[in-house]
Amino acid sequence: MNVRRLIPTTAVAGAVVLGLTALSACSTSDAADGGNGDKLKVTASFYPMQFLAERIGGEHVAVTSLTKPGVEPHDLELTPRQIGSISESDYVLYLKGIQPAVDDAILQSGVKNTVDAATLTTLEDHGSEVGGHDHGHEEEAHEDEAHEEHAEGDGHNHGEEGGADPHIWLDPVKYAEVAKGVGKSLEKADPDHAADYKKNTEALVGELSKLNTAYETGLKNTATKTFITTHSAFGYLAERYGLTQQGIAGIDPEAEPSPARIQEIHTIAEKEKATTVFFETLASDRTAKTLAKDTGLKTGVLDPLEGITKKSQGADYIEVMESNLTALQKALGAK
């Protein structure tokens, strides 16, 4: 079922690219001119990019995120001051296609060291043909089985037909691939501190590997493989762990589902024994609560990690992903 709100693919990519901005490739002397001592001045587009830049850059970078906590990244509009700050960066990390305003500003900024996270891993189209794409790198056999299970009607699509899904950070394996690319780009941008960037990257990749193992183990035996969500951000995560995401209304977390889609979700929930409608922290829970009431389902939070606020179920990416795993285990009936 291709129920969705069409958002241009470029908008999606932008956010990712911005996030990668933190990887700014510049020399320490350049950075010194930026007023941060000898720190590399990094701009990240939104939280998933900021997290990578801060964790990998460590004490050698000063990271600024263009998306303030609590702001929905897809809706971001930049101030003239923010646009100016991009131009003054040594390094920019973003995810092209998520935030059109960011994509445009980076293009016009003239910053030499810009990194688009989307170029550091393989993006896929999670539209109507979920089972029909090529992975481009080795995946585990269980994923192929998962494809067979949910090749039909995932009900989520990002961007227009053929558009790639930008939510790569919600798959710990893909996010680790991006982390490795960011680490290498920082080593080139600031060779004086390359050894530290390498060490920090290895430590983060190790944490992400542990997270992946926790998901694999925790979601292996569940009563159902189907989860329902207001924001269709979890295509990569579903694919990685053999689950099926049923999006209520596509990419826009606050879009109203049609009566036909509500009926369809009701039927799917009964057939697949789904128990929970998930909503997210940065958007209204009204749609989820309405649907849950109409279908007799529970509601829960599954955080797409587009920003960290006081409402987040954890202080950073790793903690919130662990909370997401707990929520999925409960909703799917993990044994």
mmCIF file of C-alpha atoms in Angstrom:
data_model
loop_
_atom_site.group_PDB
_atom_site.id
_atom_site.type_symbol
_atom_site.label_atom_id
_atom_site.label_comp_id
_atom_site.label_asym_id
_atom_site.label_seq_id
_atom_site.Cartn_x
_atom_site.Cartn_y
_atom_site.Cartn_z
ATOM 1 C CA MET A 1 0.000 0.000 0.000
ATOM 2 C CA ASN A 2 1.640 3.182 -1.112
ATOM 3 C CA VAL A 3 -0.063 5.602 1.197
ATOM 4 C CA ARG A 4 2.332 8.463 1.703
ATOM 5 C CA ARG A 5 2.887 12.127 1.776
ATOM 6 C CA LEU A 6 5.242 13.010 -1.025
ATOM 7 C CA ILE A 7 8.325 14.854 0.136
ATOM 8 C CA PRO A 8 11.024 15.480 -2.432
ATOM 9 C CA THR A 9 13.937 13.092 -2.155
ATOM 10 C CA THR A 10 16.255 16.080 -2.055
ATOM 11 C CA ALA A 11 14.635 17.187 1.146
ATOM 12 C CA VAL A 12 15.416 13.876 2.761
ATOM 13 C CA ALA A 13 19.021 13.807 1.700
ATOM 14 C CA GLY A 14 19.704 17.268 3.038
ATOM 15 C CA ALA A 15 19.255 16.288 6.601
ATOM 16 C CA VAL A 16 21.683 13.461 6.371
ATOM 17 C CA VAL A 17 24.200 15.608 4.646
ATOM 18 C CA LEU A 18 23.955 18.257 7.276
ATOM 19 C CA GLY A 19 24.602 15.733 9.924
ATOM 20 C CA LEU A 20 27.810 14.745 8.220
ATOM 21 C CA THR A 21 28.952 18.307 8.192
ATOM 22 C CA ALA A 22 30.650 17.648 11.429
ATOM 23 C CA LEU A 23 33.360 15.869 9.550
ATOM 24 C CA SER A 24 34.784 19.110 8.235
ATOM 25 C CA ALA A 25 37.982 18.529 6.377
ATOM 26 C CA CYS A 26 40.312 21.332 7.148
ATOM 27 C CA SER A 27 43.702 21.875 8.618
ATOM 28 C CA THR A 28 44.213 22.858 12.209
ATOM 29 C CA SER A 29 45.586 26.213 11.117
ATOM 30 C CA ASP A 30 42.368 26.915 9.217
ATOM 31 C CA ALA A 31 40.402 25.973 12.294
ATOM 32 C CA ALA A 32 42.441 28.310 14.432
ATOM 33 C CA ASP A 33 41.234 31.188 12.298
ATOM 34 C CA GLY A 34 37.646 30.229 13.188
ATOM 35 C CA GLY A 35 37.919 31.472 16.763
ATOM 36 C CA ASN A 36 37.809 28.048 18.438
ATOM 37 C CA GLY A 37 41.481 27.859 19.302
ATOM 38 C CA ASP A 38 42.875 24.935 17.380
ATOM 39 C CA LYS A 39 39.540 23.108 17.227
ATOM 40 C CA LEU A 40 38.029 22.112 13.917
ATOM 41 C CA LYS A 41 34.835 24.106 13.389
ATOM 42 C CA VAL A 42 32.227 21.512 12.391
ATOM 43 C CA THR A 43 28.639 22.126 11.317
ATOM 44 C CA ALA A 44 26.210 19.186 11.481
ATOM 45 C CA SER A 45 22.812 19.258 9.837
ATOM 46 C CA PHE A 46 20.809 17.465 12.542
ATOM 47 C CA TYR A 47 21.218 15.187 15.544
ATOM 48 C CA PRO A 48 22.393 11.903 13.945
ATOM 49 C CA MET A 49 25.190 13.834 12.221
ATOM 50 C CA GLN A 50 25.972 15.856 15.351
ATOM 51 C CA PHE A 51 26.349 12.652 17.383
ATOM 52 C CA LEU A 52 28.873 11.232 14.895
ATOM 53 C CA ALA A 53 30.847 14.467 14.737
ATOM 54 C CA GLU A 54 31.030 14.825 18.519
ATOM 55 C CA ARG A 55 31.874 11.200 19.244
ATOM 56 C CA ILE A 56 34.487 10.852 16.500
ATOM 57 C CA GLY A 57 35.869 14.400 16.712
ATOM 58 C CA GLY A 58 36.123 14.348 20.499
ATOM 59 C CA GLU A 59 38.149 17.171 22.011
ATOM 60 C CA HIS A 60 39.495 18.309 18.638
ATOM 61 C CA VAL A 61 36.214 19.627 17.222
ATOM 62 C CA ALA A 62 33.670 22.322 18.070
ATOM 63 C CA VAL A 63 30.340 21.048 16.707
ATOM 64 C CA THR A 64 27.299 23.184 15.914
ATOM 65 C CA SER A 65 24.004 21.584 14.839
ATOM 66 C CA LEU A 66 21.746 23.521 12.473
ATOM 67 C CA THR A 67 18.672 21.767 13.917
ATOM 68 C CA LYS A 68 17.951 22.792 17.499
ATOM 69 C CA PRO A 69 16.597 20.190 19.971
ATOM 70 C CA GLY A 70 12.842 19.750 19.588
ATOM 71 C CA VAL A 71 12.688 21.026 15.989
ATOM 72 C CA GLU A 72 11.376 18.559 13.394
ATOM 73 C CA PRO A 73 14.340 18.358 10.949
ATOM 74 C CA HIS A 74 12.108 18.036 7.876
ATOM 75 C CA ASP A 75 10.563 21.435 8.683
ATOM 76 C CA LEU A 76 13.829 23.307 9.271
ATOM 77 C CA GLU A 77 14.192 26.847 7.944
ATOM 78 C CA LEU A 78 17.620 28.452 8.329
ATOM 79 C CA THR A 79 18.252 31.950 9.687
ATOM 80 C CA PRO A 80 20.695 34.267 7.865
ATOM 81 C CA ARG A 81 23.068 33.816 10.818
ATOM 82 C CA GLN A 82 22.974 30.018 10.431
ATOM 83 C CA ILE A 83 23.610 30.280 6.701
ATOM 84 C CA GLY A 84 26.587 32.517 7.467
ATOM 85 C CA SER A 85 27.903 30.074 10.074
ATOM 86 C CA ILE A 86 27.957 27.272 7.489
ATOM 87 C CA SER A 87 30.277 29.352 5.300
ATOM 88 C CA GLU A 88 32.635 29.867 8.246
ATOM 89 C CA SER A 89 32.869 26.127 8.994
ATOM 90 C CA ASP A 90 35.979 24.054 8.482
ATOM 91 C CA TYR A 91 33.884 20.974 8.017
ATOM 92 C CA VAL A 92 30.215 20.236 7.292
ATOM 93 C CA LEU A 93 28.443 16.916 7.863
ATOM 94 C CA TYR A 94 24.918 16.485 6.536
ATOM 95 C CA LEU A 95 22.485 13.985 5.018
ATOM 96 C CA LYS A 96 21.361 15.153 1.623
ATOM 97 C CA GLY A 97 17.637 15.021 0.887
ATOM 98 C CA ILE A 98 16.183 15.376 4.386
ATOM 99 C CA GLN A 99 16.426 19.141 4.683
ATOM 100 C CA PRO A 100 16.186 21.072 1.393
ATOM 101 C CA ALA A 101 17.077 24.383 3.078
ATOM 102 C CA VAL A 102 20.296 22.857 4.393
ATOM 103 C CA ASP A 103 21.191 21.271 1.066
ATOM 104 C CA ASP A 104 20.861 24.622 -0.696
ATOM 105 C CA ALA A 105 22.850 26.501 1.950
ATOM 106 C CA ILE A 106 25.699 23.993 1.881
ATOM 107 C CA LEU A 107 25.830 24.116 -1.897
ATOM 108 C CA GLN A 108 26.155 27.904 -1.785
ATOM 109 C CA SER A 109 28.527 28.013 1.206
ATOM 110 C CA GLY A 110 31.710 27.255 -0.716
ATOM 111 C CA VAL A 111 33.019 25.116 2.179
ATOM 112 C CA LYS A 112 35.634 22.746 0.795
ATOM 113 C CA ASN A 113 35.206 19.966 3.333
ATOM 114 C CA THR A 114 31.573 18.907 3.165
ATOM 115 C CA VAL A 115 30.531 15.311 3.755
ATOM 116 C CA ASP A 116 27.174 13.864 2.690
ATOM 117 C CA ALA A 117 26.451 10.858 4.924
ATOM 118 C CA ALA A 118 24.280 9.385 2.190
ATOM 119 C CA THR A 119 27.409 8.775 0.091
ATOM 120 C CA LEU A 120 29.033 6.688 2.841
ATOM 121 C CA THR A 121 26.598 3.760 2.738
ATOM 122 C CA THR A 122 24.030 2.228 0.370
ATOM 123 C CA LEU A 123 20.608 3.902 0.312
ATOM 124 C CA GLU A 124 17.554 1.892 -0.635
ATOM 125 C CA ASP A 125 14.021 2.574 -1.789
ATOM 126 C CA HIS A 126 11.528 1.364 0.789
ATOM 127 C CA GLY A 127 8.565 2.075 -1.437
ATOM 128 C CA SER A 128 6.285 -0.451 -3.082
ATOM 129 C CA GLU A 129 8.997 -2.856 -4.112
ATOM 130 C CA VAL A 130 10.598 -3.600 -0.807
ATOM 131 C CA GLY A 131 11.898 -6.957 -1.932
ATOM 132 C CA GLY A 132 13.208 -5.840 -5.280
ATOM 133 C CA HIS A 133 16.348 -3.867 -4.598
ATOM 134 C CA ASP A 134 19.992 -4.737 -4.665
ATOM 135 C CA HIS A 135 21.887 -4.296 -1.414
ATOM 136 C CA GLY A 136 25.233 -3.419 -2.881
ATOM 137 C CA HIS A 137 27.068 -5.098 -0.028
ATOM 138 C CA GLU A 138 26.985 -8.390 1.842
ATOM 139 C CA GLU A 139 23.935 -8.863 4.003
ATOM 140 C CA GLU A 140 22.991 -11.814 6.115
ATOM 141 C CA ALA A 141 20.832 -14.576 4.747
ATOM 142 C CA HIS A 142 18.006 -13.909 7.177
ATOM 143 C CA GLU A 143 17.470 -10.551 5.525
ATOM 144 C CA ASP A 144 16.625 -12.213 2.246
ATOM 145 C CA GLU A 145 14.001 -14.233 4.068
ATOM 146 C CA ALA A 146 12.719 -11.050 5.663
ATOM 147 C CA HIS A 147 12.332 -9.512 2.219
ATOM 148 C CA GLU A 148 10.130 -12.373 1.120
ATOM 149 C CA GLU A 149 7.958 -11.878 4.182
ATOM 150 C CA HIS A 150 7.358 -8.198 3.651
ATOM 151 C CA ALA A 151 7.665 -7.597 -0.037
ATOM 152 C CA GLU A 152 3.999 -6.680 -0.123
ATOM 153 C CA GLY A 153 2.597 -3.327 0.970
ATOM 154 C CA ASP A 154 4.866 -1.923 3.621
ATOM 155 C CA GLY A 155 2.846 1.269 3.327
ATOM 156 C CA HIS A 156 5.876 3.502 3.594
ATOM 157 C CA ASN A 157 7.713 5.445 0.989
ATOM 158 C CA HIS A 158 10.069 8.362 1.240
ATOM 159 C CA GLY A 159 10.089 10.898 -1.473
ATOM 160 C CA GLU A 160 8.690 10.182 -4.861
ATOM 161 C CA GLU A 161 8.669 6.885 -6.745
ATOM 162 C CA GLY A 162 12.164 5.515 -6.869
ATOM 163 C CA GLY A 163 13.290 7.911 -4.128
ATOM 164 C CA ALA A 164 15.782 6.606 -1.609
ATOM 165 C CA ASP A 165 14.892 6.332 2.071
ATOM 166 C CA PRO A 166 17.271 8.608 4.048
ATOM 167 C CA HIS A 167 16.739 7.112 7.523
ATOM 168 C CA ILE A 168 20.023 5.164 7.436
ATOM 169 C CA TRP A 169 20.955 6.079 11.023
ATOM 170 C CA LEU A 170 18.188 3.837 12.420
ATOM 171 C CA ASP A 171 20.080 0.766 11.199
ATOM 172 C CA PRO A 172 23.139 0.380 13.485
ATOM 173 C CA VAL A 173 25.053 -1.458 10.740
ATOM 174 C CA LYS A 174 24.549 1.283 8.149
ATOM 175 C CA TYR A 175 25.204 3.957 10.769
ATOM 176 C CA ALA A 176 28.521 2.249 11.564
ATOM 177 C CA GLU A 177 29.421 2.385 7.857
ATOM 178 C CA VAL A 178 28.720 6.120 7.896
ATOM 179 C CA ALA A 179 30.780 6.492 11.088
ATOM 180 C CA LYS A 180 33.777 4.858 9.399
ATOM 181 C CA GLY A 181 33.491 7.241 6.438
ATOM 182 C CA VAL A 182 33.206 10.233 8.749
ATOM 183 C CA GLY A 183 36.274 9.109 10.665
ATOM 184 C CA LYS A 184 38.337 8.858 7.486
ATOM 185 C CA SER A 185 37.169 12.254 6.283
ATOM 186 C CA LEU A 186 38.113 13.844 9.619
ATOM 187 C CA GLU A 187 41.545 12.234 9.451
ATOM 188 C CA LYS A 188 42.081 13.903 6.068
ATOM 189 C CA ALA A 189 40.620 17.211 7.202
ATOM 190 C CA ASP A 190 42.770 17.391 10.310
ATOM 191 C CA PRO A 191 45.778 15.063 9.878
ATOM 192 C CA ASP A 192 47.438 16.313 13.090
ATOM 193 C CA HIS A 193 44.782 14.466 15.124
ATOM 194 C CA ALA A 194 44.222 11.522 12.769
ATOM 195 C CA ALA A 195 45.236 8.920 15.386
ATOM 196 C CA ASP A 196 42.581 10.163 17.820
ATOM 197 C CA TYR A 197 39.878 10.236 15.138
ATOM 198 C CA LYS A 198 40.767 6.655 14.205
ATOM 199 C CA LYS A 199 40.637 5.499 17.826
ATOM 200 C CA ASN A 200 37.310 7.278 18.467
ATOM 201 C CA THR A 201 35.812 5.802 15.289
ATOM 202 C CA GLU A 202 36.826 2.281 16.289
ATOM 203 C CA ALA A 203 35.302 2.748 19.756
ATOM 204 C CA LEU A 204 31.996 4.020 18.310
ATOM 205 C CA VAL A 205 31.839 1.265 15.674
ATOM 206 C CA GLY A 206 32.341 -1.242 18.519
ATOM 207 C CA GLU A 207 29.365 0.230 20.413
ATOM 208 C CA LEU A 208 27.211 0.122 17.284
ATOM 209 C CA SER A 209 28.203 -3.499 16.712
ATOM 210 C CA LYS A 210 27.069 -4.343 20.263
ATOM 211 C CA LEU A 211 23.803 -2.496 19.610
ATOM 212 C CA ASN A 212 23.262 -4.505 16.410
ATOM 213 C CA THR A 213 23.859 -7.773 18.317
ATOM 214 C CA ALA A 214 21.368 -6.706 20.998
ATOM 215 C CA TYR A 215 18.726 -6.061 18.305
ATOM 216 C CA GLU A 216 19.443 -9.331 16.499
ATOM 217 C CA THR A 217 19.210 -11.348 19.705
ATOM 218 C CA GLY A 218 16.319 -9.392 21.198
ATOM 219 C CA LEU A 219 14.081 -9.554 18.118
ATOM 220 C CA LYS A 220 14.872 -13.087 16.937
ATOM 221 C CA ASN A 221 11.892 -14.813 18.578
ATOM 222 C CA THR A 222 8.750 -12.670 18.667
ATOM 223 C CA ALA A 223 5.022 -13.404 18.554
ATOM 224 C CA THR A 224 4.592 -11.057 15.588
ATOM 225 C CA LYS A 225 6.975 -9.407 13.116
ATOM 226 C CA THR A 226 4.692 -6.447 12.297
ATOM 227 C CA PHE A 227 4.709 -3.020 13.937
ATOM 228 C CA ILE A 228 2.579 0.019 13.105
ATOM 229 C CA THR A 229 4.018 3.540 13.171
ATOM 230 C CA THR A 230 2.842 7.087 12.465
ATOM 231 C CA HIS A 231 6.239 7.995 10.948
ATOM 232 C CA SER A 232 7.548 5.579 8.326
ATOM 233 C CA ALA A 233 11.170 6.046 9.353
ATOM 234 C CA PHE A 234 12.004 2.467 10.262
ATOM 235 C CA GLY A 235 12.365 0.774 6.870
ATOM 236 C CA TYR A 236 16.075 0.014 7.272
ATOM 237 C CA LEU A 237 15.627 -1.176 10.847
ATOM 238 C CA ALA A 238 12.724 -3.445 9.827
ATOM 239 C CA GLU A 239 14.705 -4.872 6.953
ATOM 240 C CA ARG A 240 17.813 -5.474 9.068
ATOM 241 C CA TYR A 241 15.957 -7.499 11.697
ATOM 242 C CA GLY A 242 13.324 -9.272 9.597
ATOM 243 C CA LEU A 243 10.384 -7.101 10.671
ATOM 244 C CA THR A 244 7.560 -5.416 8.749
ATOM 245 C CA GLN A 245 6.848 -1.708 9.218
ATOM 246 C CA GLN A 246 3.283 -0.595 8.530
ATOM 247 C CA GLY A 247 3.242 3.177 8.177
ATOM 248 C CA ILE A 248 -0.047 4.904 8.830
ATOM 249 C CA ALA A 249 0.468 7.843 6.492
ATOM 250 C CA GLY A 250 3.946 7.910 5.017
ATOM 251 C CA ILE A 251 6.841 10.181 5.811
ATOM 252 C CA ASP A 252 4.987 13.083 7.418
ATOM 253 C CA PRO A 253 4.520 12.104 11.086
ATOM 254 C CA GLU A 254 1.501 14.399 11.476
ATOM 255 C CA ALA A 255 -0.321 13.568 8.221
ATOM 256 C CA GLU A 256 -3.870 12.334 8.754
ATOM 257 C CA PRO A 257 -4.474 8.772 7.534
ATOM 258 C CA SER A 258 -7.451 8.180 5.243
ATOM 259 C CA PRO A 259 -10.453 6.218 6.576
ATOM 260 C CA ALA A 260 -9.519 3.478 4.089
ATOM 261 C CA ARG A 261 -5.982 3.286 5.506
ATOM 262 C CA ILE A 262 -7.329 3.118 9.077
ATOM 263 C CA GLN A 263 -9.529 0.189 8.067
ATOM 264 C CA GLU A 264 -6.583 -1.426 6.331
ATOM 265 C CA ILE A 265 -4.351 -1.030 9.407
ATOM 266 C CA HIS A 266 -7.132 -2.572 11.507
ATOM 267 C CA THR A 267 -7.235 -5.613 9.191
ATOM 268 C CA ILE A 268 -3.434 -5.925 9.149
ATOM 269 C CA ALA A 269 -3.258 -5.657 12.954
ATOM 270 C CA GLU A 270 -5.760 -8.504 13.350
ATOM 271 C CA LYS A 271 -4.101 -10.703 10.741
ATOM 272 C CA GLU A 272 -0.508 -10.089 11.909
ATOM 273 C CA LYS A 273 -1.389 -9.916 15.631
ATOM 274 C CA ALA A 274 0.104 -6.423 15.922
ATOM 275 C CA THR A 275 -0.510 -4.890 19.340
ATOM 276 C CA THR A 276 0.817 -1.337 19.252
ATOM 277 C CA VAL A 277 0.655 1.904 17.276
ATOM 278 C CA PHE A 278 3.939 3.758 17.698
ATOM 279 C CA PHE A 279 4.286 7.540 17.636
ATOM 280 C CA GLU A 280 7.402 9.684 18.044
ATOM 281 C CA THR A 281 8.651 12.268 20.518
ATOM 282 C CA LEU A 282 8.883 15.298 18.189
ATOM 283 C CA ALA A 283 5.371 15.036 16.712
ATOM 284 C CA SER A 284 1.800 14.989 17.991
ATOM 285 C CA ASP A 285 0.477 11.650 19.258
ATOM 286 C CA ARG A 286 -3.077 12.510 18.153
ATOM 287 C CA THR A 287 -3.074 10.302 15.037
ATOM 288 C CA ALA A 288 -1.700 7.307 16.943
ATOM 289 C CA LYS A 289 -4.231 7.706 19.761
ATOM 290 C CA THR A 290 -7.139 8.060 17.328
ATOM 291 C CA LEU A 291 -6.077 4.965 15.413
ATOM 292 C CA ALA A 292 -5.465 2.975 18.589
ATOM 293 C CA LYS A 293 -8.914 3.882 19.884
ATOM 294 C CA ASP A 294 -10.521 2.915 16.568
ATOM 295 C CA THR A 295 -8.674 -0.412 16.394
ATOM 296 C CA GLY A 296 -8.353 -1.421 20.032
ATOM 297 C CA LEU A 297 -4.544 -1.244 19.945
ATOM 298 C CA LYS A 298 -2.097 0.190 22.485
ATOM 299 C CA THR A 299 0.176 3.173 21.831
ATOM 300 C CA GLY A 300 3.901 3.427 22.446
ATOM 301 C CA VAL A 301 6.926 5.555 21.571
ATOM 302 C CA LEU A 302 9.372 4.531 18.856
ATOM 303 C CA ASP A 303 11.851 7.374 18.459
ATOM 304 C CA PRO A 304 13.228 8.111 14.959
ATOM 305 C CA LEU A 305 16.112 9.914 16.686
ATOM 306 C CA GLU A 306 15.904 13.093 14.653
ATOM 307 C CA GLY A 307 16.596 15.102 17.804
ATOM 308 C CA ILE A 308 17.197 14.650 21.543
ATOM 309 C CA THR A 309 14.972 16.514 24.013
ATOM 310 C CA LYS A 310 13.951 16.160 27.660
ATOM 311 C CA LYS A 311 11.199 13.824 26.462
ATOM 312 C CA SER A 312 13.667 11.460 24.808
ATOM 313 C CA GLN A 313 13.995 8.003 26.385
ATOM 314 C CA GLY A 314 17.748 8.394 26.786
ATOM 315 C CA ALA A 315 20.546 10.966 26.715
ATOM 316 C CA ASP A 316 22.077 10.039 23.360
ATOM 317 C CA TYR A 317 21.755 7.884 20.235
ATOM 318 C CA ILE A 318 22.838 4.627 21.902
ATOM 319 C CA GLU A 319 20.512 5.011 24.908
ATOM 320 C CA VAL A 320 17.471 5.945 22.802
ATOM 321 C CA MET A 321 18.111 3.022 20.427
ATOM 322 C CA GLU A 322 18.213 0.718 23.475
ATOM 323 C CA SER A 323 14.846 2.180 24.590
ATOM 324 C CA ASN A 324 13.487 1.583 21.076
ATOM 325 C CA LEU A 325 14.583 -2.056 21.297
ATOM 326 C CA THR A 326 12.765 -2.482 24.619
ATOM 327 C CA ALA A 327 9.614 -0.896 23.125
ATOM 328 C CA LEU A 328 9.770 -3.176 20.065
ATOM 329 C CA GLN A 329 10.332 -6.298 22.183
ATOM 330 C CA LYS A 330 7.254 -5.444 24.270
ATOM 331 C CA ALA A 331 5.062 -4.639 21.247
ATOM 332 C CA LEU A 332 6.176 -7.681 19.208
ATOM 333 C CA GLY A 333 5.950 -10.137 22.096
ATOM 334 C CA ALA A 334 9.632 -11.081 22.312
ATOM 335 C CA LYS A 335 10.159 -14.495 23.848
#
